[in-house]
XYZ file of C-alpha atoms in Angstrom:
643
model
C 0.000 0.000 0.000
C 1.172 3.114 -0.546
C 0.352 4.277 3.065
C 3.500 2.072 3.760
C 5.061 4.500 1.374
C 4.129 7.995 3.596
C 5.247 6.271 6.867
C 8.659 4.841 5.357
C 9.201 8.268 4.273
C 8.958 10.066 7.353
C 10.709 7.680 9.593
C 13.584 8.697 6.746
C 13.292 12.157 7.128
C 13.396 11.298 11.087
C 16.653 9.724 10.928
C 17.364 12.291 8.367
C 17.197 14.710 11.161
C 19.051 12.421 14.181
C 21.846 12.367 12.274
C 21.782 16.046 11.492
C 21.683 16.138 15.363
C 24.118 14.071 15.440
C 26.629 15.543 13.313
C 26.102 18.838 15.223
C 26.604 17.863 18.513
C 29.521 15.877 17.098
C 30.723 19.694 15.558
C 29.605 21.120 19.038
C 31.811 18.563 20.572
C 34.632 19.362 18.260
C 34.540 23.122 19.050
C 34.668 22.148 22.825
C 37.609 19.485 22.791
C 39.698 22.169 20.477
C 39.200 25.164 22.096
C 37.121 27.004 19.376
C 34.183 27.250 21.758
C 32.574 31.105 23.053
C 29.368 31.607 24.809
C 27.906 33.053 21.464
C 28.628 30.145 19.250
C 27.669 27.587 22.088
C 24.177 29.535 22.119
C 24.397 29.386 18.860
C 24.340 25.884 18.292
C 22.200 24.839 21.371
C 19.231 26.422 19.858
C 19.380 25.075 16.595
C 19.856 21.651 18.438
C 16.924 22.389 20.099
C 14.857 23.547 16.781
C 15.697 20.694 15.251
C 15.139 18.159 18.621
C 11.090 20.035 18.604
C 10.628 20.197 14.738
C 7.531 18.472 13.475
C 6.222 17.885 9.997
C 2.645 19.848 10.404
C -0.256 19.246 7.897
C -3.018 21.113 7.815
C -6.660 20.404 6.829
C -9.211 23.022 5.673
C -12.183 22.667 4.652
C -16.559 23.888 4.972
C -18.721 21.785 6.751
C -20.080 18.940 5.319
C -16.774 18.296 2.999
C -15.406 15.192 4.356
C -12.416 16.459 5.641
C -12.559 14.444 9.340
C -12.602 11.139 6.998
C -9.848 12.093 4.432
C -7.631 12.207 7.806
C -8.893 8.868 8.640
C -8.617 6.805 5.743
C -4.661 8.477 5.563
C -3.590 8.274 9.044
C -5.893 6.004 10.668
C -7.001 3.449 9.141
C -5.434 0.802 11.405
C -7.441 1.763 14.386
C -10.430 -0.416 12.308
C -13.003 2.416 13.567
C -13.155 6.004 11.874
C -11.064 7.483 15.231
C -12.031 11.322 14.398
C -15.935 11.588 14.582
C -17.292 12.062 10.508
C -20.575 10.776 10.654
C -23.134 12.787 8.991
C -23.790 15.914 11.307
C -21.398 14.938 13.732
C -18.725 17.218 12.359
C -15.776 18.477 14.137
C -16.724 21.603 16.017
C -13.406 23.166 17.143
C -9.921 23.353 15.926
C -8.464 20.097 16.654
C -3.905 19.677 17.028
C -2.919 15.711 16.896
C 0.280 15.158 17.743
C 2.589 12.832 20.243
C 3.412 14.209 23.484
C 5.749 11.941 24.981
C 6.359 13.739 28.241
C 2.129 14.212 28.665
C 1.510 10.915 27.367
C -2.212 10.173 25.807
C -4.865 12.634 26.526
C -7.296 15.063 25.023
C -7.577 18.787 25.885
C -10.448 21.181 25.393
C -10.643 24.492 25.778
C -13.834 26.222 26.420
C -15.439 28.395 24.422
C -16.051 31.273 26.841
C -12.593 31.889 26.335
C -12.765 33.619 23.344
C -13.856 36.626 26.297
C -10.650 36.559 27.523
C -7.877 38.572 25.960
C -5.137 35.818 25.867
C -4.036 33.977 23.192
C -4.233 30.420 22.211
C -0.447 30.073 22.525
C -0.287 31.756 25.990
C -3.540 28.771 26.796
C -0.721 26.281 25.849
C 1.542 26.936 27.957
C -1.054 26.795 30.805
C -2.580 23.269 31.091
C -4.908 24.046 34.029
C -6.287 26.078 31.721
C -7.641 23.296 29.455
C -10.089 20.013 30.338
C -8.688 17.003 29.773
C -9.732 13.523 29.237
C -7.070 10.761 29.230
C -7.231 8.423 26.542
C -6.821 4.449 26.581
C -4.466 3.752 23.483
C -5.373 -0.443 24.302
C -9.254 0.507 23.666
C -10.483 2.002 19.964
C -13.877 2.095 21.820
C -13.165 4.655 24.778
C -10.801 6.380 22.473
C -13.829 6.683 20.104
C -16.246 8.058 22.519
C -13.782 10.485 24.449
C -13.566 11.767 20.779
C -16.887 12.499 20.974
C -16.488 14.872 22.802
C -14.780 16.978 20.230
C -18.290 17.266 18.478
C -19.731 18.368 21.964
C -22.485 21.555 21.713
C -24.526 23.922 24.040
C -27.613 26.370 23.754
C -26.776 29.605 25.094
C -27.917 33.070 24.981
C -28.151 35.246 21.230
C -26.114 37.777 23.057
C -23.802 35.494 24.381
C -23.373 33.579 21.051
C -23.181 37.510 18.946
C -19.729 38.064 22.033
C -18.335 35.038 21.390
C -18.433 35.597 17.470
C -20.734 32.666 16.635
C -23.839 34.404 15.695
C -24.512 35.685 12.329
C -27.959 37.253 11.614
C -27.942 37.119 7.827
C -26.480 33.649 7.564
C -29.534 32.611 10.262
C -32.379 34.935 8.641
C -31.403 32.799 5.265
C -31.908 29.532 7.567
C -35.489 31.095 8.304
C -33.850 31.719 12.116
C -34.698 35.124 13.251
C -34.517 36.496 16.976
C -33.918 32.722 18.486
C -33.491 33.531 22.179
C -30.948 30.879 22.025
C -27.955 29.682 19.477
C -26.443 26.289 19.440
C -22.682 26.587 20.040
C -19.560 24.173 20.485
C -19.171 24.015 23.744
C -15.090 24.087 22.642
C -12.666 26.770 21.765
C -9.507 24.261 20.540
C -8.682 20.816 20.783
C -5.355 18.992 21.343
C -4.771 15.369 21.257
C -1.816 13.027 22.127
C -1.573 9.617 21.140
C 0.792 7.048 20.158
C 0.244 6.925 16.730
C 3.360 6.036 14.794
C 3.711 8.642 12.736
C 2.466 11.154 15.581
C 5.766 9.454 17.054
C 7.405 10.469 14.092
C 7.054 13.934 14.676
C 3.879 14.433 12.182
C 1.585 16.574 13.726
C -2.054 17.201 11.884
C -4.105 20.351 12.215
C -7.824 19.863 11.449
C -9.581 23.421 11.320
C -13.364 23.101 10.507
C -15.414 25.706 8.509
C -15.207 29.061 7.855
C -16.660 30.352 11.201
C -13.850 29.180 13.112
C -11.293 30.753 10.689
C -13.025 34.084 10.662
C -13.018 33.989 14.613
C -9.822 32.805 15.343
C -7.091 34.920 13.510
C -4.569 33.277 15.179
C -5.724 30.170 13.013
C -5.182 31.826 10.022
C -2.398 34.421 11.266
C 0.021 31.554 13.235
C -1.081 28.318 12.684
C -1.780 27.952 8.992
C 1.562 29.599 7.470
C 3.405 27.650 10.101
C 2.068 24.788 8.563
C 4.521 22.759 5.723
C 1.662 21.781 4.195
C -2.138 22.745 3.530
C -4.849 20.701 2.271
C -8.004 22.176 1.133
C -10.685 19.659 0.843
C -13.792 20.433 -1.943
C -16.506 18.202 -2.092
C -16.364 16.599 -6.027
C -20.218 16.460 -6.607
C -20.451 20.644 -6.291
C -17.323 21.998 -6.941
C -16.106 24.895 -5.412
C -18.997 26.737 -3.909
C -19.214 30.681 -2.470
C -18.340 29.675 0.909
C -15.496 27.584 -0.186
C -13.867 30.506 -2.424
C -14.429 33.153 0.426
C -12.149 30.010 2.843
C -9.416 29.859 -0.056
C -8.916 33.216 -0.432
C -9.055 35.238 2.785
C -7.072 32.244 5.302
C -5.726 29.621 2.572
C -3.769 31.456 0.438
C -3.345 34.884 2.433
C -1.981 32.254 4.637
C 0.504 32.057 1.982
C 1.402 35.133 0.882
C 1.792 35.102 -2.719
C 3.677 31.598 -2.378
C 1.881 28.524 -3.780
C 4.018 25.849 -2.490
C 2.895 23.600 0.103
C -0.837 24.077 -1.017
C -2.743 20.748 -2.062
C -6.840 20.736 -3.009
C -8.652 17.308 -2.533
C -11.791 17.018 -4.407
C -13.512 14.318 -2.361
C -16.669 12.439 -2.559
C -16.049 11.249 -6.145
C -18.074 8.201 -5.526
C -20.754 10.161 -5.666
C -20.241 9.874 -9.605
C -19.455 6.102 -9.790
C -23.233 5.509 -10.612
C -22.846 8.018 -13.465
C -25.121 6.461 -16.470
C -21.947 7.548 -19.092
C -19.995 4.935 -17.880
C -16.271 5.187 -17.216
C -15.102 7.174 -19.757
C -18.269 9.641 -18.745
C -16.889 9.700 -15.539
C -12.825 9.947 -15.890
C -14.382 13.239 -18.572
C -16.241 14.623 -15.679
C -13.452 14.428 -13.006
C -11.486 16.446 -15.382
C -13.814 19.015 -16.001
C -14.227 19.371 -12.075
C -10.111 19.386 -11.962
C -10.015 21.785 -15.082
C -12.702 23.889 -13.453
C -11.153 24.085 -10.154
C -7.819 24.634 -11.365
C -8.803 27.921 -12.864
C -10.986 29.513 -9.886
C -8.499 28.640 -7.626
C -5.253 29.746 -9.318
C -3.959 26.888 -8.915
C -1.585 23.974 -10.919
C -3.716 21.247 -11.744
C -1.174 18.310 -10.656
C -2.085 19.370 -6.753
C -5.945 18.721 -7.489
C -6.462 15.213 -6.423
C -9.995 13.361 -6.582
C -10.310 11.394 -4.232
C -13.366 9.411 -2.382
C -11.904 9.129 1.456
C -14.923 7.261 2.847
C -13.940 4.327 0.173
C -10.370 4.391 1.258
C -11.175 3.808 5.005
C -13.245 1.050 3.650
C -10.877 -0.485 1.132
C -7.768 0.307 4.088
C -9.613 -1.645 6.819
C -11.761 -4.681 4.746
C -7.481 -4.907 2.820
C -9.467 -4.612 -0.381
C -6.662 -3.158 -2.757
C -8.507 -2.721 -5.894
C -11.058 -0.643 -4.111
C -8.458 1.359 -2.437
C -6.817 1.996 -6.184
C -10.221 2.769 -7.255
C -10.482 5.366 -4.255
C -7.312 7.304 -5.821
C -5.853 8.080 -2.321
C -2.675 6.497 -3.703
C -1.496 9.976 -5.494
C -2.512 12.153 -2.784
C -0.233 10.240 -0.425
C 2.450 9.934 -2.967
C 2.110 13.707 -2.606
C 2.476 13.954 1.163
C 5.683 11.515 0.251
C 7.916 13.265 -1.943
C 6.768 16.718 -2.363
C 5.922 17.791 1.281
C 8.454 15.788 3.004
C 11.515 16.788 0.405
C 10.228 20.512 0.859
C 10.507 20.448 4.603
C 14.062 18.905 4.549
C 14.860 21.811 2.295
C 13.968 24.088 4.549
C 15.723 22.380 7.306
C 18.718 22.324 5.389
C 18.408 26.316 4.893
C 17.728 26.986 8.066
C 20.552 25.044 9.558
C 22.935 26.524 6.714
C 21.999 30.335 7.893
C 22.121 29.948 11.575
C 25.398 27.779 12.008
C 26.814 28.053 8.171
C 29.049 30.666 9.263
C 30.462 29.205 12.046
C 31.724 26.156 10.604
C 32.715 28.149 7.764
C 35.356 29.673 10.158
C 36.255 26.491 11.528
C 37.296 25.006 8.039
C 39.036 28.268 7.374
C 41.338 28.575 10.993
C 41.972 25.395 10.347
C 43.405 25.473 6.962
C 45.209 28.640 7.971
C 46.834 27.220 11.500
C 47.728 24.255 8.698
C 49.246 26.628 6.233
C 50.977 28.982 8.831
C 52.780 25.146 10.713
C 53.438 24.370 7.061
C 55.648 27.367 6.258
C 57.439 27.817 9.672
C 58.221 24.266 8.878
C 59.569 24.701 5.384
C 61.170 27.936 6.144
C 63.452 25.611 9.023
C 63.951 23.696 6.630
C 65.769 25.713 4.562
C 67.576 28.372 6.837
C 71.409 27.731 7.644
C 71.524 27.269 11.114
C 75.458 27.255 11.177
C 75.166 31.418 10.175
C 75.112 32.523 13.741
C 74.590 36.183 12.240
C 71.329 35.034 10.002
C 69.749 33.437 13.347
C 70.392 36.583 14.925
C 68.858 38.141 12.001
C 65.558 35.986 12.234
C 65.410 36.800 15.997
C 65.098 40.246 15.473
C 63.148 40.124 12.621
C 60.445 38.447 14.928
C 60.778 40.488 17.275
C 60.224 43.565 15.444
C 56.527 41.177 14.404
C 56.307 40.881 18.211
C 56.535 44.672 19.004
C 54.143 45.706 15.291
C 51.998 42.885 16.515
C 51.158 44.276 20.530
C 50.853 47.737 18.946
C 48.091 46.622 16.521
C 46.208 44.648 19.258
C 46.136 48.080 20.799
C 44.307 49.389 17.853
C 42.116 46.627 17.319
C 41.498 47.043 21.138
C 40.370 50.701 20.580
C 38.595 49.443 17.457
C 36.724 47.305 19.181
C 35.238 49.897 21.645
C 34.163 51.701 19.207
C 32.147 48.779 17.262
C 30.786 48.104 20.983
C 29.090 51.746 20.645
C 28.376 51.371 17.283
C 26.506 47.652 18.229
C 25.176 49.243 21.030
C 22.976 52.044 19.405
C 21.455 49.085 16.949
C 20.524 47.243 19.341
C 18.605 49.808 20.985
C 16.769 51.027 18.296
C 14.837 47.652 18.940
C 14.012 48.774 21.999
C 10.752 46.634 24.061
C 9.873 50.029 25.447
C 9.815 51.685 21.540
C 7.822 48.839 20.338
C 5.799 48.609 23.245
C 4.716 52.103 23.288
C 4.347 52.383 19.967
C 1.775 49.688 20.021
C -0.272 50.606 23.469
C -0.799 53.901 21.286
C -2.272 52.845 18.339
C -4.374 49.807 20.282
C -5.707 52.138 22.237
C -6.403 54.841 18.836
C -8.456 51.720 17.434
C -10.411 50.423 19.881
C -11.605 54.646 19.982
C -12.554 54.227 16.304
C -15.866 54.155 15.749
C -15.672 52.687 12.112
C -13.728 50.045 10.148
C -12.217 52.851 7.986
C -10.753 54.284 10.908
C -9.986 51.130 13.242
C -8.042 50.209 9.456
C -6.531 53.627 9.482
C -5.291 53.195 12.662
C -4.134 49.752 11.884
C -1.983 50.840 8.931
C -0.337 53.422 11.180
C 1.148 50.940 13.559
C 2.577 49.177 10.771
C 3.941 52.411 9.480
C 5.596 53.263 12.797
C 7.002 49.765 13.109
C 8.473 49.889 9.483
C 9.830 53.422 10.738
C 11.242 51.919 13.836
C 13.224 49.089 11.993
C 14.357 51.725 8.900
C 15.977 53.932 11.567
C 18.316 51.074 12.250
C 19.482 50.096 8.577
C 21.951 53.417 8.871
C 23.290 51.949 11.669
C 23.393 48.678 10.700
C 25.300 50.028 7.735
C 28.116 52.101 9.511
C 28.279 48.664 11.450
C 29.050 46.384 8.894
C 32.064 49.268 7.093
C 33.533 49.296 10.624
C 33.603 45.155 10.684
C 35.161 45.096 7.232
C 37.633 47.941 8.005
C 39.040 45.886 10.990
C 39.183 42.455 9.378
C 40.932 44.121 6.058
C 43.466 45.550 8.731
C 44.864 42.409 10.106
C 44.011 40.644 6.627
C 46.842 43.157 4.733
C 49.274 43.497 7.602
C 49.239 40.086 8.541
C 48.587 38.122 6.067
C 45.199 36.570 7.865
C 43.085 34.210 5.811
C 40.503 35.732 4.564
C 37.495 35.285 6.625
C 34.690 36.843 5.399
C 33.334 38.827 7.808
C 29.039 37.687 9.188
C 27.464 40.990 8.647
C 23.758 41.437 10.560
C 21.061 42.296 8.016
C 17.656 43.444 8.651
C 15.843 42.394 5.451
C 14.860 38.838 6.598
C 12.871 40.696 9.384
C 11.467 43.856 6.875
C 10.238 41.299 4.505
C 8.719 39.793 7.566
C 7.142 42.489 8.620
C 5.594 43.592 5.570
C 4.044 39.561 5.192
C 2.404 40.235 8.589
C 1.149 43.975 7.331
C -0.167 42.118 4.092
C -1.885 39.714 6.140
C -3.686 42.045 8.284
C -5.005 43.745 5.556
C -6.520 40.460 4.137
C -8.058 39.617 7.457
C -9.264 43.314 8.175
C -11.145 43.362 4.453
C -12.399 39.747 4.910
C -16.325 39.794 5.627
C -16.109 38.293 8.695
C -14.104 40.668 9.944
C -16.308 43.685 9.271
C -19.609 41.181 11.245
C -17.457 40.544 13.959
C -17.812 42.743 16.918
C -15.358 45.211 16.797
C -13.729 45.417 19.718
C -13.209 41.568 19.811
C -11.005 42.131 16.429
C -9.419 44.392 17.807
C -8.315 41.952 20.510
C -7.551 39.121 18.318
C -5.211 40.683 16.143
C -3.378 41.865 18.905
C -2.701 38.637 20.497
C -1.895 37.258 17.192
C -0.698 40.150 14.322
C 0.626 42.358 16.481
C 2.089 39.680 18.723
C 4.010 38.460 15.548
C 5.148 41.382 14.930
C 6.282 42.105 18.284
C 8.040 39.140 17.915
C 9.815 39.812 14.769
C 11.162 43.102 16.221
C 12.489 41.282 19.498
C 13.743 38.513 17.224
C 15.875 41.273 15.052
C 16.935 42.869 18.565
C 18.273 38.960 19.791
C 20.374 38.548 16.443
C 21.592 42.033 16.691
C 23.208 41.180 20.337
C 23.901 37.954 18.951
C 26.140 39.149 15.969
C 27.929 41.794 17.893
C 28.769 39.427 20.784
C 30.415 37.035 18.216
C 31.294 38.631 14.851
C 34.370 39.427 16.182
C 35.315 36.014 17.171
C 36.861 34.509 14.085
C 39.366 37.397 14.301
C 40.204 36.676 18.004
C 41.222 33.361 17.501
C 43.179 34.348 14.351
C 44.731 36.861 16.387
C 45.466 34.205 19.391
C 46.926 31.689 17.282
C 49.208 34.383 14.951
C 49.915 35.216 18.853
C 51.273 31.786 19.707
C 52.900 31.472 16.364
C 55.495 34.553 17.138
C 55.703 33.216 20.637
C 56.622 29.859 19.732
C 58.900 30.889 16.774
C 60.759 32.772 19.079
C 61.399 30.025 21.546
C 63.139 27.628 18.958
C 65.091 30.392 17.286
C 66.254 31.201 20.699
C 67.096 27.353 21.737
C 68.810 27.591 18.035
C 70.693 30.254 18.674
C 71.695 28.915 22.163
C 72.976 25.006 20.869
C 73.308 23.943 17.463
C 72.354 20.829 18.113
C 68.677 21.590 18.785
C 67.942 22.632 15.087
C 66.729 18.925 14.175
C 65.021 18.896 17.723
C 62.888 22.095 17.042
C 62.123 20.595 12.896
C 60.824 17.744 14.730
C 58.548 19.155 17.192
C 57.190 21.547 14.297
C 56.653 17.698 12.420
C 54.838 17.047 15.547
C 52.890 19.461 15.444
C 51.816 19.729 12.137
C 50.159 15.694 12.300
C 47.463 17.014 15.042
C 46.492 19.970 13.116
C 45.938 17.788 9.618
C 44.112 15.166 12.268
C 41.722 17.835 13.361
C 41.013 19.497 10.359
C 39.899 15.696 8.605
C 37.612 14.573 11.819
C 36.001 18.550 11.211
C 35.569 17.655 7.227
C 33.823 14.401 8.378
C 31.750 15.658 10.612
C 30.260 18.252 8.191
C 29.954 15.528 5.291
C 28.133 13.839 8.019
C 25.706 16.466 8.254
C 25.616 17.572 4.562
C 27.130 20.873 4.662
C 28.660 21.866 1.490
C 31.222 24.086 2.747
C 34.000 25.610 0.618
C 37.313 24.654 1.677
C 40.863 25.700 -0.213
């Protein structure tokens, strides 16, 4: 089965990603043992350890009511249960936002949280980190039967008050006046916010975590759905149902949370059309029916924008079926097979990617100095060792001569670590004033002042006014730093062409901080808000509980992106000056050490094949730890340019 396929795949990419653990706690290790180690670079590579140690491959699945969405995750993940696990039995549709995932620490459990605290200004992420928060139901992995009815619960609902349902977001008087529902005195509601489940599934185990978000209500009320969860996503699956096609509803879904979700990116973004038994009966026959799957694909395609080779028809209720009676022709007839093939190679390859980028910015450099000291501690042992080689030891006057000579290095040498001394205070000011202009208190103010402009506006236009101002501010705040940032960066390359031309230094090329990574960023985030604030939903929705959501999500991003570009800024000045340091300590011990022998030299003639020897000696260690470094990185597939 091809299933066999998708979970072969991912326990790859998971040992993919051990041995990329591997390999950098191996470099980590190598740093430590040879004395290349600094606070900075130790942070450094702790955190990307610890990315890497929490990453999870998340799929997402979007879709209207009624689409078959809760089944398509069945019949893929499932299946081996024997018992559709997520409730999809007609109107018994998930209700809330629903995370599955393995929590080995927690163990097997489900958590709800209610729906009264939508009130609350707090965010979903802030609820995770505060389990008390949450009710929770433990779950008995040995029993498909409890584990089905404590999912039950996840379909759960309560009559309460119109008011009540019009605060928490969840009442719409056109959509009900249409349903011939007008001035109920109460509205049926979920009685849950957000669901999160832990099992032992084994590709939860893997580190696949699945993201079920159900109907457009929920997006509209929950930005940080659309805002956090869905672009954090690797993947998204939009499910269509095959016998209508894409309806209103569903276009309103794709384009204000699918694809603003997004940006103006199209990768990771898959459409099922499901339900296509629906046409099996079809009086044309088979060839009727393979004509009018590609018309619905065809249509599709266009409305949505989209390629047609991530349109997949598929019927998930038949899979289930064909998965759990082992009836293979039915589960080829069910066309699941390319969808998964999908999840396989596409998804799974794109998230490695990633991995590999991300891993290649944040540590790249470092071991990109490594390889270089190394060769140049190699290259520097090399020469001393060819140049005693050479010399006639016998000319007591030419010793002499070498002597001074390295003195004189010795005396230019202590007078430029005075400079680069007095250089360095002056990058410290330099780093200092950058790092400040990402100030909490600037951001912090600037956003208590336009929160509390908006929730004053009476209208859209002006709360959207308002809105666009923060942004404006906040773009300010991070342009006033790019002068900085570039007086920064000329100072860094002034002082590392310094020792490079006096000394002969390998050239290391100097990590200069950049703020674009964080501008584009920003400017996603601003693009996103002005999706969400123009979405329908938005302008129904009770103001002041908009203006509440976006700033525990939008805002909070944001927030987060300026902090983030404050961290890297202390980050890069605390350590951009490190390759040169340990240039400058081993040039240092070079002089030092040259000195000594020429001085024993000098002293006895007999310790010239004593001193070639020891620089022999010397020279085998270095080549040693330069191979175990280019090892290591092959181990972890770092292409790194070395001389």
């Amino acid at each position: 089965m091809r299933n066999l396929e998708f979970k072969e795949q991912l326990h790859e990419y998971t040992q993919w990603r051990e041995q990329l653990i591997q390999g950098i706690e191996l470099y980590r290790d190598w740093r430590n043992r040879y004395r290349f180690s600094d606070p900075q670079s130790t942070d450094t590579l702790l955190n990307i350890l610890q990315g890497l140690q929490n990453d999870r491959v998340t799929l997402a699945f979007v879709a209207e009511f009624s689409r078959g969405k809760t089944e398509l995750i069945n019949s893929l993940f499932f299946a081996e249960t024997g018992v559709r696990l997520l409730p999809s039995s007609p109107g018994r549709t998930t209700m809330s936002p629903t995370e599955l995932f393995w929590d080995e620490k927690g163990g097997s459990y489900i958590r709800l949280l209610n729906i009264e605290s939508r009130l609350e200004d707090i965010s979903l992420m802030d609820y995770k980190r505060n389990p008390d928060r949450w009710t929770q139901i433990e779950l008995n992995c040995e029993s498909p039967t409890q584990m089905q009815e404590a999912f039950r619960e996840l379909v759960a609902t309560k009559k309460v008050s119109r008011e009540m349902a019009d605060k928490l977001g969840l009442w719409n008087e056109r959509e009900a006046a249409e349903q011939g529902i007008i001035n109920p005195e109460t509205v049926e509601v979920p009685c849950w916010r957000h669901a999160m489940i832990s099992f032992p599934h084994p590709l939860l185990k893997e580190g696949l975590c699945i993201l079920d978000t159900p109907g457009l209500n929920a997006l509209g009320t929950e930005p940080e759905l659309t805002l956090s969860m869905l672009p954090s996503a690797q993947a998204i699956i939009f499910v269509l149902a095959a016998d209508t096609g894409v309806t209103k509803s569903d276009l309103e879904m794709w384009k204000s949370h699918v694809c603003s979700s997004r940006g103006n990116r199209r990768q990771g973004l898959a459409v099922v059309m499901n339900k296509i038994d629906s046409m099996w009966d079809d009086l044309a026959g088979e060839t009727g029916y393979e004509a009018s799957i590609q018309k619905q694909i065809d249509t599709c395609a266009m409305i949505l924008n989209l390629e047609k080779e991530v349109i997949f028809p598929v019927s998930a209720k038949q899979a289930l079926l064909a998965k759990v009676k082992g009836d293979d022709a039915l589960l080829q007839k069910s066309r699941l097979n390319l969808l998964e093939s999908y999840l396989s190679d596409d998804i799974l390859d794109q998230r490695r990617d990633i991995l590999k980028g991300v891993v290649d910015k944040e540590i790249g450099f470092l071991v990109s100095e490594s390889v270089k000291l190394m060769e140049s501690k190699i290259a520097n042992a090399q020469k001393q060792l060819d140049e005693f080689k050479q010399v006639d030891f016998e000319n007591q006057e030419l010793t002499g001569k070498l002597m001074a000579e390295t003195r004189d290095r010795q005396n230019a040498y202590m007078a430029n670590i005075e400079n680069f001394q007095a250089s360095r205070k002056v990058f410290a000011v330099q780093a200092k004033m950058l790092i400040d202009s990402f100030a909490k208190e600037k951001i912090d103010d600037i956003i208590r002042r336009t929160k509390e402009d908006m929730s004053k506006s009476l209208t859209t236009y002006g709360m959207k006014q308002n809105m666009r101002r923060l942004f404006d501010e906040l773009r300010d705040l991070l342009q006033d730093s790019v002068d900085m940032t570039e007086e920064t960066r000329r100072l860094i390359k002034a002082i590392h062409k310094k020792f490079q031309d006096e000394y002969g230094f390998k050239e290391i090329e100097p990590q200069l901080f950049s703020i674009k990574q964080h501008q584009f960023e920003l400017e996603q985030i601003f693009e996103e808000g002005e999706a969400f604030r123009n979405s329908a939903k938005t302008t129904m929705t009770e103001q002041s509980i908009v203006v509440n959501k976006l700033y525990g999500t939008l805002i909070a991003k944001a927030r987060n992106i300026l902090q983030q570009a404050q961290r890297d800024a202390v980050t890069w000045s605390n350590s951009v000056l490190s390759p040169l340091m340990h240039q400058i300590k081993d040039h240092k011990k070079q002089i030092e050490s040259r000195l000594i022998m020429l001085r024993k030299i000098n002293e006895s003639k007999g310790n010239v094949n004593e001193s070639i020897a020891q620089l022999e000696s010397e020279l085998g260690p270095l080549q040693v730890q330069y191979h175990e470094l280019l090892e290591i990185l092959k181990a972890v597939h770092l292409e790194i340019k070395t001389d």
